Amino acid sequence: MGFNEILEISKPRIVVLLVITAVTSMYAASKLVPGVPELDYWSYLHIIIAGALASAGSSALNHYYDKDIDPKMTRTSTRPIPSGKMAASNVLIYGLAVSCISVIYGYFALNAVSAFFIAVGIFSYVVIYTVWLKRRHTSNIVIGGIAGSAAAWAGWAAATGSMDLLGFLVGFLVFVWTPSHFWCLAMKIKDEYAKAEVPMLPVVIGMQKTSKFILGNTLILIPYSLILSFIPDGLGIVYTVIAIVSGALMLVYHYKLTKNPTSEFAWKAYKVTAPYLTIIFVAVALDAAFHFPLF
């Protein structure tokens, strides 16, 4: 069990994405919520460590639970467990230990509310998505998206010690974005999911209908993202402009996907959808730093 194998089961790209959402949410809360004291570098280091551990532990447990279906899919057949590079029991121990440490660390280094949302994220990804829904229902990734929202909520709560309307709505952006993002990937590897008997949406209803679901979800995401600018004491001009431009780009590609619902174009749409979350959360942070209210 080497460092490369541990890194792989921790899914570093997901770790980075969720840490970005947590840190930007934490920063935005420190600037936008009245009465929150200025945060020091240690505060950000704590949310980075807790968030990274939670994401890594959850991902490892996902690797462990999916050890029977990973060999059936080209994309996952070379993962450490199916390839024999790591024993399944070691992955399980690592996942459980790191997940527990993340919650405990969050409780003592941040606060109880932030630790609660860290635990919610782990539970949502491991139990609700991986164990309960992934192999049973097409709603799997939709409801599983709450795990990503929990990262943003943990960051917001790390700064404020509580949760308010704006913080909840900022975090819920991840939930609303997730179907548009993941269904594009599911279209790309539809045949692999079918071979593994995982009921992802394109496997169950086909590529054409899935492309329309993606477009429909994006048509919900764009106005939802703008709600954050129109609630009292919400986000301002900087965020609004970036949200409109990035959302419009997604909309164009997802409309084109309905006209060309192939795995090749779904991959192109996926590459456009994937950076959206980082862009939108950086926009939240920039808006907090250079806040120009709409009204």
PDB file of C-alpha atoms in Angstrom:
ATOM      1  CA  MET A   1       0.000   0.000   0.000  1.00  0.00           C
ATOM      2  CA  GLY A   2       1.931   2.988  -1.333  1.00  0.00           C
ATOM      3  CA  PHE A   3       1.320   6.708  -1.414  1.00  0.00           C
ATOM      4  CA  ASN A   4      -0.003   6.649  -4.999  1.00  0.00           C
ATOM      5  CA  GLU A   5      -2.640   4.065  -4.089  1.00  0.00           C
ATOM      6  CA  ILE A   6      -3.743   6.047  -1.022  1.00  0.00           C
ATOM      7  CA  LEU A   7      -3.949   9.151  -3.187  1.00  0.00           C
ATOM      8  CA  GLU A   8      -6.065   7.338  -5.765  1.00  0.00           C
ATOM      9  CA  ILE A   9      -8.645   6.002  -3.318  1.00  0.00           C
ATOM     10  CA  SER A  10      -8.872   9.511  -1.818  1.00  0.00           C
ATOM     11  CA  LYS A  11      -9.982  10.949  -5.209  1.00  0.00           C
ATOM     12  CA  PRO A  12      -7.837  14.121  -5.057  1.00  0.00           C
ATOM     13  CA  ARG A  13      -9.798  16.001  -7.736  1.00  0.00           C
ATOM     14  CA  ILE A  14     -12.975  15.730  -5.672  1.00  0.00           C
ATOM     15  CA  VAL A  15     -11.013  16.714  -2.553  1.00  0.00           C
ATOM     16  CA  VAL A  16      -9.769  19.882  -4.255  1.00  0.00           C
ATOM     17  CA  LEU A  17     -13.226  20.798  -5.560  1.00  0.00           C
ATOM     18  CA  LEU A  18     -14.939  20.373  -2.196  1.00  0.00           C
ATOM     19  CA  VAL A  19     -12.173  22.187  -0.326  1.00  0.00           C
ATOM     20  CA  ILE A  20     -12.579  25.122  -2.723  1.00  0.00           C
ATOM     21  CA  THR A  21     -16.312  25.282  -2.010  1.00  0.00           C
ATOM     22  CA  ALA A  22     -15.683  25.118   1.737  1.00  0.00           C
ATOM     23  CA  VAL A  23     -12.935  27.761   1.801  1.00  0.00           C
ATOM     24  CA  THR A  24     -14.740  30.217  -0.480  1.00  0.00           C
ATOM     25  CA  SER A  25     -17.947  29.807   1.534  1.00  0.00           C
ATOM     26  CA  MET A  26     -16.024  30.391   4.746  1.00  0.00           C
ATOM     27  CA  TYR A  27     -14.407  33.521   3.355  1.00  0.00           C
ATOM     28  CA  ALA A  28     -17.705  34.871   2.004  1.00  0.00           C
ATOM     29  CA  ALA A  29     -19.433  34.331   5.343  1.00  0.00           C
ATOM     30  CA  SER A  30     -16.651  36.184   7.157  1.00  0.00           C
ATOM     31  CA  LYS A  31     -17.205  39.207   4.916  1.00  0.00           C
ATOM     32  CA  LEU A  32     -20.972  39.186   4.372  1.00  0.00           C
ATOM     33  CA  VAL A  33     -22.412  38.127   7.740  1.00  0.00           C
ATOM     34  CA  PRO A  34     -22.502  40.973  10.270  1.00  0.00           C
ATOM     35  CA  GLY A  35     -20.635  40.401  13.507  1.00  0.00           C
ATOM     36  CA  VAL A  36     -18.304  37.674  12.241  1.00  0.00           C
ATOM     37  CA  PRO A  37     -14.734  38.432  13.318  1.00  0.00           C
ATOM     38  CA  GLU A  38     -11.863  38.544  10.831  1.00  0.00           C
ATOM     39  CA  LEU A  39     -10.544  35.046  10.219  1.00  0.00           C
ATOM     40  CA  ASP A  40      -6.854  34.203  10.465  1.00  0.00           C
ATOM     41  CA  TYR A  41      -4.869  31.775   8.322  1.00  0.00           C
ATOM     42  CA  TRP A  42      -5.228  29.032  10.938  1.00  0.00           C
ATOM     43  CA  SER A  43      -9.005  29.073  10.487  1.00  0.00           C
ATOM     44  CA  TYR A  44      -8.652  28.431   6.769  1.00  0.00           C
ATOM     45  CA  LEU A  45      -6.045  25.745   7.379  1.00  0.00           C
ATOM     46  CA  HIS A  46      -8.434  23.968   9.740  1.00  0.00           C
ATOM     47  CA  ILE A  47     -11.294  23.889   7.210  1.00  0.00           C
ATOM     48  CA  ILE A  48      -8.877  22.693   4.509  1.00  0.00           C
ATOM     49  CA  ILE A  49      -7.648  19.831   6.701  1.00  0.00           C
ATOM     50  CA  ALA A  50     -11.091  18.822   7.949  1.00  0.00           C
ATOM     51  CA  GLY A  51     -12.647  19.074   4.492  1.00  0.00           C
ATOM     52  CA  ALA A  52      -9.852  17.171   2.782  1.00  0.00           C
ATOM     53  CA  LEU A  53      -9.991  14.372   5.356  1.00  0.00           C
ATOM     54  CA  ALA A  54     -13.780  14.088   5.060  1.00  0.00           C
ATOM     55  CA  SER A  55     -13.679  13.932   1.266  1.00  0.00           C
ATOM     56  CA  ALA A  56     -10.758  11.472   1.227  1.00  0.00           C
ATOM     57  CA  GLY A  57     -12.360   9.191   3.790  1.00  0.00           C
ATOM     58  CA  SER A  58     -15.715   9.186   2.001  1.00  0.00           C
ATOM     59  CA  SER A  59     -14.060   8.431  -1.327  1.00  0.00           C
ATOM     60  CA  ALA A  60     -12.141   5.514   0.160  1.00  0.00           C
ATOM     61  CA  LEU A  61     -15.348   4.039   1.567  1.00  0.00           C
ATOM     62  CA  ASN A  62     -16.913   4.448  -1.878  1.00  0.00           C
ATOM     63  CA  HIS A  63     -13.979   2.482  -3.349  1.00  0.00           C
ATOM     64  CA  TYR A  64     -14.494  -0.239  -0.733  1.00  0.00           C
ATOM     65  CA  TYR A  65     -18.236  -0.616  -1.278  1.00  0.00           C
ATOM     66  CA  ASP A  66     -17.939  -0.591  -5.083  1.00  0.00           C
ATOM     67  CA  LYS A  67     -15.191  -3.226  -5.137  1.00  0.00           C
ATOM     68  CA  ASP A  68     -17.549  -5.761  -6.739  1.00  0.00           C
ATOM     69  CA  ILE A  69     -18.694  -3.562  -9.632  1.00  0.00           C
ATOM     70  CA  ASP A  70     -15.468  -1.641 -10.321  1.00  0.00           C
ATOM     71  CA  PRO A  71     -13.896  -4.578 -12.247  1.00  0.00           C
ATOM     72  CA  LYS A  72     -16.856  -4.500 -14.653  1.00  0.00           C
ATOM     73  CA  MET A  73     -16.187  -0.918 -15.785  1.00  0.00           C
ATOM     74  CA  THR A  74     -13.169   0.133 -17.846  1.00  0.00           C
ATOM     75  CA  ARG A  75     -13.024   3.478 -16.061  1.00  0.00           C
ATOM     76  CA  THR A  76     -12.707   1.844 -12.626  1.00  0.00           C
ATOM     77  CA  SER A  77     -11.160  -1.553 -13.332  1.00  0.00           C
ATOM     78  CA  THR A  78      -7.628  -0.361 -12.562  1.00  0.00           C
ATOM     79  CA  ARG A  79      -8.504   1.113  -9.161  1.00  0.00           C
ATOM     80  CA  PRO A  80      -6.347  -0.149  -6.254  1.00  0.00           C
ATOM     81  CA  ILE A  81      -8.775  -2.816  -4.998  1.00  0.00           C
ATOM     82  CA  PRO A  82      -9.757  -4.515  -8.298  1.00  0.00           C
ATOM     83  CA  SER A  83      -6.161  -4.294  -9.540  1.00  0.00           C
ATOM     84  CA  GLY A  84      -4.904  -5.958  -6.359  1.00  0.00           C
ATOM     85  CA  LYS A  85      -2.695  -3.041  -5.311  1.00  0.00           C
ATOM     86  CA  MET A  86      -4.568  -2.613  -2.011  1.00  0.00           C
ATOM     87  CA  ALA A  87      -6.457  -5.027   0.184  1.00  0.00           C
ATOM     88  CA  ALA A  88     -10.127  -4.158   0.584  1.00  0.00           C
ATOM     89  CA  SER A  89      -9.814  -4.373   4.369  1.00  0.00           C
ATOM     90  CA  ASN A  90      -7.060  -1.751   4.375  1.00  0.00           C
ATOM     91  CA  VAL A  91      -9.183   0.589   2.276  1.00  0.00           C
ATOM     92  CA  LEU A  92     -12.088   0.123   4.684  1.00  0.00           C
ATOM     93  CA  ILE A  93      -9.920   0.851   7.738  1.00  0.00           C
ATOM     94  CA  TYR A  94      -8.413   3.921   6.062  1.00  0.00           C
ATOM     95  CA  GLY A  95     -11.820   5.250   5.003  1.00  0.00           C
ATOM     96  CA  LEU A  96     -13.425   4.783   8.413  1.00  0.00           C
ATOM     97  CA  ALA A  97     -10.449   6.206  10.307  1.00  0.00           C
ATOM     98  CA  VAL A  98     -10.003   9.287   8.131  1.00  0.00           C
ATOM     99  CA  SER A  99     -13.748  10.013   8.078  1.00  0.00           C
ATOM    100  CA  CYS A 100     -13.986   9.841  11.868  1.00  0.00           C
ATOM    101  CA  ILE A 101     -10.877  11.974  12.315  1.00  0.00           C
ATOM    102  CA  SER A 102     -12.328  14.645  10.021  1.00  0.00           C
ATOM    103  CA  VAL A 103     -15.444  15.065  12.174  1.00  0.00           C
ATOM    104  CA  ILE A 104     -13.501  15.065  15.426  1.00  0.00           C
ATOM    105  CA  TYR A 105     -10.956  17.512  14.029  1.00  0.00           C
ATOM    106  CA  GLY A 106     -13.748  19.772  12.754  1.00  0.00           C
ATOM    107  CA  TYR A 107     -15.439  19.749  16.164  1.00  0.00           C
ATOM    108  CA  PHE A 108     -12.345  20.822  18.074  1.00  0.00           C
ATOM    109  CA  ALA A 109     -10.603  23.007  15.473  1.00  0.00           C
ATOM    110  CA  LEU A 110     -13.725  24.688  14.056  1.00  0.00           C
ATOM    111  CA  ASN A 111     -17.050  24.324  15.875  1.00  0.00           C
ATOM    112  CA  ALA A 112     -19.873  21.867  16.456  1.00  0.00           C
ATOM    113  CA  VAL A 113     -22.091  23.176  13.642  1.00  0.00           C
ATOM    114  CA  SER A 114     -19.312  22.874  11.074  1.00  0.00           C
ATOM    115  CA  ALA A 115     -18.481  19.369  12.326  1.00  0.00           C
ATOM    116  CA  PHE A 116     -22.154  18.451  11.979  1.00  0.00           C
ATOM    117  CA  PHE A 117     -22.175  19.433   8.306  1.00  0.00           C
ATOM    118  CA  ILE A 118     -18.918  17.558   7.735  1.00  0.00           C
ATOM    119  CA  ALA A 119     -20.642  14.464   9.152  1.00  0.00           C
ATOM    120  CA  VAL A 120     -23.704  15.121   6.976  1.00  0.00           C
ATOM    121  CA  GLY A 121     -21.476  15.197   3.907  1.00  0.00           C
ATOM    122  CA  ILE A 122     -19.843  11.878   4.775  1.00  0.00           C
ATOM    123  CA  PHE A 123     -23.177  10.216   5.575  1.00  0.00           C
ATOM    124  CA  SER A 124     -24.799  11.539   2.383  1.00  0.00           C
ATOM    125  CA  TYR A 125     -22.041  10.308   0.090  1.00  0.00           C
ATOM    126  CA  VAL A 126     -21.312   6.974   1.729  1.00  0.00           C
ATOM    127  CA  VAL A 127     -24.663   5.811   3.074  1.00  0.00           C
ATOM    128  CA  ILE A 128     -27.339   7.612   1.048  1.00  0.00           C
ATOM    129  CA  TYR A 129     -25.593   7.710  -2.345  1.00  0.00           C
ATOM    130  CA  THR A 130     -23.121   4.803  -2.412  1.00  0.00           C
ATOM    131  CA  VAL A 131     -24.909   2.192  -0.302  1.00  0.00           C
ATOM    132  CA  TRP A 132     -28.607   3.030  -0.603  1.00  0.00           C
ATOM    133  CA  LEU A 133     -29.334   4.698  -3.945  1.00  0.00           C
ATOM    134  CA  LYS A 134     -26.527   4.171  -6.461  1.00  0.00           C
ATOM    135  CA  ARG A 135     -27.549   0.637  -7.409  1.00  0.00           C
ATOM    136  CA  ARG A 136     -31.276   1.047  -6.825  1.00  0.00           C
ATOM    137  CA  HIS A 137     -32.701   4.209  -8.378  1.00  0.00           C
ATOM    138  CA  THR A 138     -32.073   6.876 -10.997  1.00  0.00           C
ATOM    139  CA  SER A 139     -32.355   9.536  -8.296  1.00  0.00           C
ATOM    140  CA  ASN A 140     -29.008   8.315  -6.937  1.00  0.00           C
ATOM    141  CA  ILE A 141     -26.792  11.198  -8.015  1.00  0.00           C
ATOM    142  CA  VAL A 142     -29.519  13.804  -7.522  1.00  0.00           C
ATOM    143  CA  ILE A 143     -29.979  13.094  -3.828  1.00  0.00           C
ATOM    144  CA  GLY A 144     -26.304  12.232  -3.441  1.00  0.00           C
ATOM    145  CA  GLY A 145     -25.514  15.815  -4.442  1.00  0.00           C
ATOM    146  CA  ILE A 146     -26.317  16.906  -0.899  1.00  0.00           C
ATOM    147  CA  ALA A 147     -22.832  15.689   0.046  1.00  0.00           C
ATOM    148  CA  GLY A 148     -21.291  18.492  -1.989  1.00  0.00           C
ATOM    149  CA  SER A 149     -23.625  21.051  -0.461  1.00  0.00           C
ATOM    150  CA  ALA A 150     -22.507  19.939   2.997  1.00  0.00           C
ATOM    151  CA  ALA A 151     -18.931  21.033   2.211  1.00  0.00           C
ATOM    152  CA  ALA A 152     -20.081  24.584   1.520  1.00  0.00           C
ATOM    153  CA  TRP A 153     -22.319  24.573   4.599  1.00  0.00           C
ATOM    154  CA  ALA A 154     -19.409  23.369   6.724  1.00  0.00           C
ATOM    155  CA  GLY A 155     -17.308  26.269   5.468  1.00  0.00           C
ATOM    156  CA  TRP A 156     -20.034  28.824   6.130  1.00  0.00           C
ATOM    157  CA  ALA A 157     -20.672  27.446   9.610  1.00  0.00           C
ATOM    158  CA  ALA A 158     -16.940  27.392  10.330  1.00  0.00           C
ATOM    159  CA  ALA A 159     -16.966  31.185  10.063  1.00  0.00           C
ATOM    160  CA  THR A 160     -20.315  31.946  11.685  1.00  0.00           C
ATOM    161  CA  GLY A 161     -20.960  29.050  14.065  1.00  0.00           C
ATOM    162  CA  SER A 162     -24.476  28.840  12.624  1.00  0.00           C
ATOM    163  CA  MET A 163     -26.428  28.701   9.360  1.00  0.00           C
ATOM    164  CA  ASP A 164     -28.482  31.500   7.799  1.00  0.00           C
ATOM    165  CA  LEU A 165     -30.555  31.756   4.617  1.00  0.00           C
ATOM    166  CA  LEU A 166     -27.766  33.004   2.369  1.00  0.00           C
ATOM    167  CA  GLY A 167     -25.362  30.337   3.619  1.00  0.00           C
ATOM    168  CA  PHE A 168     -27.922  27.602   3.016  1.00  0.00           C
ATOM    169  CA  LEU A 169     -28.700  28.846  -0.506  1.00  0.00           C
ATOM    170  CA  VAL A 170     -25.011  29.150  -1.409  1.00  0.00           C
ATOM    171  CA  GLY A 171     -24.416  25.556  -0.333  1.00  0.00           C
ATOM    172  CA  PHE A 172     -27.542  24.282  -2.062  1.00  0.00           C
ATOM    173  CA  LEU A 173     -26.083  25.494  -5.360  1.00  0.00           C
ATOM    174  CA  VAL A 174     -23.949  22.346  -5.375  1.00  0.00           C
ATOM    175  CA  PHE A 175     -27.046  20.165  -5.067  1.00  0.00           C
ATOM    176  CA  VAL A 176     -28.780  21.934  -7.961  1.00  0.00           C
ATOM    177  CA  TRP A 177     -25.679  21.791 -10.184  1.00  0.00           C
ATOM    178  CA  THR A 178     -24.836  18.123  -9.592  1.00  0.00           C
ATOM    179  CA  PRO A 179     -27.386  16.483 -11.963  1.00  0.00           C
ATOM    180  CA  SER A 180     -26.358  18.636 -14.936  1.00  0.00           C
ATOM    181  CA  HIS A 181     -22.741  17.761 -14.232  1.00  0.00           C
ATOM    182  CA  PHE A 182     -22.941  14.059 -13.468  1.00  0.00           C
ATOM    183  CA  TRP A 183     -25.596  13.092 -16.025  1.00  0.00           C
ATOM    184  CA  CYS A 184     -23.226  14.337 -18.753  1.00  0.00           C
ATOM    185  CA  LEU A 185     -20.585  11.935 -17.438  1.00  0.00           C
ATOM    186  CA  ALA A 186     -23.197   9.182 -17.179  1.00  0.00           C
ATOM    187  CA  MET A 187     -24.047   9.700 -20.860  1.00  0.00           C
ATOM    188  CA  LYS A 188     -20.359   9.433 -21.740  1.00  0.00           C
ATOM    189  CA  ILE A 189     -19.956   6.059 -19.996  1.00  0.00           C
ATOM    190  CA  LYS A 190     -23.541   4.791 -20.308  1.00  0.00           C
ATOM    191  CA  ASP A 191     -22.491   1.380 -21.634  1.00  0.00           C
ATOM    192  CA  GLU A 192     -20.144   0.814 -18.695  1.00  0.00           C
ATOM    193  CA  TYR A 193     -22.865   1.626 -16.174  1.00  0.00           C
ATOM    194  CA  ALA A 194     -25.203  -0.723 -18.051  1.00  0.00           C
ATOM    195  CA  LYS A 195     -22.609  -3.504 -17.910  1.00  0.00           C
ATOM    196  CA  ALA A 196     -22.251  -3.001 -14.146  1.00  0.00           C
ATOM    197  CA  GLU A 197     -26.071  -2.838 -13.792  1.00  0.00           C
ATOM    198  CA  VAL A 198     -25.979   0.611 -12.201  1.00  0.00           C
ATOM    199  CA  PRO A 199     -29.271   2.424 -12.969  1.00  0.00           C
ATOM    200  CA  MET A 200     -27.864   5.794 -13.984  1.00  0.00           C
ATOM    201  CA  LEU A 201     -30.402   7.913 -15.835  1.00  0.00           C
ATOM    202  CA  PRO A 202     -29.205   7.305 -19.447  1.00  0.00           C
ATOM    203  CA  VAL A 203     -29.145   3.549 -18.800  1.00  0.00           C
ATOM    204  CA  VAL A 204     -32.783   3.594 -17.738  1.00  0.00           C
ATOM    205  CA  ILE A 205     -34.395   6.209 -20.020  1.00  0.00           C
ATOM    206  CA  GLY A 206     -31.901   6.552 -22.872  1.00  0.00           C
ATOM    207  CA  MET A 207     -29.608   9.268 -24.151  1.00  0.00           C
ATOM    208  CA  GLN A 208     -32.182  11.552 -25.762  1.00  0.00           C
ATOM    209  CA  LYS A 209     -34.405  11.829 -22.706  1.00  0.00           C
ATOM    210  CA  THR A 210     -31.408  12.238 -20.431  1.00  0.00           C
ATOM    211  CA  SER A 211     -30.148  15.161 -22.516  1.00  0.00           C
ATOM    212  CA  LYS A 212     -33.525  16.836 -22.021  1.00  0.00           C
ATOM    213  CA  PHE A 213     -33.337  16.227 -18.275  1.00  0.00           C
ATOM    214  CA  ILE A 214     -29.901  17.860 -18.273  1.00  0.00           C
ATOM    215  CA  LEU A 215     -31.228  20.889 -20.151  1.00  0.00           C
ATOM    216  CA  GLY A 216     -34.204  21.075 -17.797  1.00  0.00           C
ATOM    217  CA  ASN A 217     -31.973  20.944 -14.751  1.00  0.00           C
ATOM    218  CA  THR A 218     -29.762  23.716 -16.136  1.00  0.00           C
ATOM    219  CA  LEU A 219     -32.875  25.823 -16.749  1.00  0.00           C
ATOM    220  CA  ILE A 220     -33.556  25.423 -13.018  1.00  0.00           C
ATOM    221  CA  LEU A 221     -29.929  26.040 -12.010  1.00  0.00           C
ATOM    222  CA  ILE A 222     -29.556  29.413 -13.747  1.00  0.00           C
ATOM    223  CA  PRO A 223     -32.507  31.215 -12.107  1.00  0.00           C
ATOM    224  CA  TYR A 224     -31.702  29.505  -8.821  1.00  0.00           C
ATOM    225  CA  SER A 225     -28.159  30.863  -8.932  1.00  0.00           C
ATOM    226  CA  LEU A 226     -29.589  34.362  -9.382  1.00  0.00           C
ATOM    227  CA  ILE A 227     -31.860  34.072  -6.344  1.00  0.00           C
ATOM    228  CA  LEU A 228     -28.722  34.612  -4.278  1.00  0.00           C
ATOM    229  CA  SER A 229     -28.513  38.132  -5.701  1.00  0.00           C
ATOM    230  CA  PHE A 230     -32.126  39.097  -5.050  1.00  0.00           C
ATOM    231  CA  ILE A 231     -32.721  38.004  -1.468  1.00  0.00           C
ATOM    232  CA  PRO A 232     -32.243  40.668   1.232  1.00  0.00           C
ATOM    233  CA  ASP A 233     -28.529  41.181   1.995  1.00  0.00           C
ATOM    234  CA  GLY A 234     -27.664  38.802  -0.809  1.00  0.00           C
ATOM    235  CA  LEU A 235     -24.785  38.745  -3.263  1.00  0.00           C
ATOM    236  CA  GLY A 236     -23.983  41.640  -5.565  1.00  0.00           C
ATOM    237  CA  ILE A 237     -22.957  42.687  -9.052  1.00  0.00           C
ATOM    238  CA  VAL A 238     -19.679  40.755  -9.301  1.00  0.00           C
ATOM    239  CA  TYR A 239     -21.327  37.423  -8.534  1.00  0.00           C
ATOM    240  CA  THR A 240     -24.395  38.155 -10.670  1.00  0.00           C
ATOM    241  CA  VAL A 241     -22.404  38.904 -13.818  1.00  0.00           C
ATOM    242  CA  ILE A 242     -20.232  35.789 -13.455  1.00  0.00           C
ATOM    243  CA  ALA A 243     -23.272  33.609 -12.673  1.00  0.00           C
ATOM    244  CA  ILE A 244     -25.119  34.824 -15.780  1.00  0.00           C
ATOM    245  CA  VAL A 245     -22.154  34.329 -18.129  1.00  0.00           C
ATOM    246  CA  SER A 246     -21.123  30.903 -16.814  1.00  0.00           C
ATOM    247  CA  GLY A 247     -24.722  29.716 -16.645  1.00  0.00           C
ATOM    248  CA  ALA A 248     -25.404  30.862 -20.205  1.00  0.00           C
ATOM    249  CA  LEU A 249     -22.390  28.915 -21.475  1.00  0.00           C
ATOM    250  CA  MET A 250     -23.687  25.752 -19.827  1.00  0.00           C
ATOM    251  CA  LEU A 251     -27.127  26.373 -21.267  1.00  0.00           C
ATOM    252  CA  VAL A 252     -25.772  26.629 -24.815  1.00  0.00           C
ATOM    253  CA  TYR A 253     -23.907  23.338 -24.558  1.00  0.00           C
ATOM    254  CA  HIS A 254     -26.783  21.525 -22.894  1.00  0.00           C
ATOM    255  CA  TYR A 255     -29.191  22.749 -25.569  1.00  0.00           C
ATOM    256  CA  LYS A 256     -26.774  21.479 -28.233  1.00  0.00           C
ATOM    257  CA  LEU A 257     -26.616  18.178 -26.358  1.00  0.00           C
ATOM    258  CA  THR A 258     -30.355  17.663 -26.915  1.00  0.00           C
ATOM    259  CA  LYS A 259     -29.707  17.986 -30.645  1.00  0.00           C
ATOM    260  CA  ASN A 260     -26.711  15.658 -30.529  1.00  0.00           C
ATOM    261  CA  PRO A 261     -27.214  13.258 -27.578  1.00  0.00           C
ATOM    262  CA  THR A 262     -24.081  11.209 -28.136  1.00  0.00           C
ATOM    263  CA  SER A 263     -21.385  10.146 -25.696  1.00  0.00           C
ATOM    264  CA  GLU A 264     -18.856  12.258 -27.608  1.00  0.00           C
ATOM    265  CA  PHE A 265     -20.800  15.500 -27.282  1.00  0.00           C
ATOM    266  CA  ALA A 266     -21.822  14.646 -23.722  1.00  0.00           C
ATOM    267  CA  TRP A 267     -18.109  14.599 -22.896  1.00  0.00           C
ATOM    268  CA  LYS A 268     -17.736  18.089 -24.378  1.00  0.00           C
ATOM    269  CA  ALA A 269     -20.713  19.283 -22.323  1.00  0.00           C
ATOM    270  CA  TYR A 270     -19.192  17.669 -19.241  1.00  0.00           C
ATOM    271  CA  LYS A 271     -15.970  19.617 -19.727  1.00  0.00           C
ATOM    272  CA  VAL A 272     -17.999  22.838 -19.780  1.00  0.00           C
ATOM    273  CA  THR A 273     -20.135  21.886 -16.793  1.00  0.00           C
ATOM    274  CA  ALA A 274     -17.270  20.666 -14.603  1.00  0.00           C
ATOM    275  CA  PRO A 275     -15.537  24.056 -14.043  1.00  0.00           C
ATOM    276  CA  TYR A 276     -18.854  25.813 -13.304  1.00  0.00           C
ATOM    277  CA  LEU A 277     -18.844  24.982  -9.612  1.00  0.00           C
ATOM    278  CA  THR A 278     -15.335  26.311  -9.045  1.00  0.00           C
ATOM    279  CA  ILE A 279     -16.110  29.434 -11.047  1.00  0.00           C
ATOM    280  CA  ILE A 280     -19.351  30.137  -9.190  1.00  0.00           C
ATOM    281  CA  PHE A 281     -17.817  29.689  -5.737  1.00  0.00           C
ATOM    282  CA  VAL A 282     -14.827  31.836  -6.624  1.00  0.00           C
ATOM    283  CA  ALA A 283     -17.430  34.373  -7.766  1.00  0.00           C
ATOM    284  CA  VAL A 284     -19.074  34.173  -4.340  1.00  0.00           C
ATOM    285  CA  ALA A 285     -15.705  34.917  -2.699  1.00  0.00           C
ATOM    286  CA  LEU A 286     -14.885  37.741  -5.119  1.00  0.00           C
ATOM    287  CA  ASP A 287     -18.282  39.271  -4.538  1.00  0.00           C
ATOM    288  CA  ALA A 288     -17.668  39.192  -0.804  1.00  0.00           C
ATOM    289  CA  ALA A 289     -14.269  40.845  -1.270  1.00  0.00           C
ATOM    290  CA  PHE A 290     -15.531  43.499  -3.696  1.00  0.00           C
ATOM    291  CA  HIS A 291     -19.169  43.787  -2.719  1.00  0.00           C
ATOM    292  CA  PHE A 292     -21.296  46.068  -4.869  1.00  0.00           C
ATOM    293  CA  PRO A 293     -24.980  45.462  -3.985  1.00  0.00           C
ATOM    294  CA  LEU A 294     -27.496  45.206  -6.791  1.00  0.00           C
ATOM    295  CA  PHE A 295     -29.969  47.383  -4.910  1.00  0.00           C
TER     296      PHE A 295
END
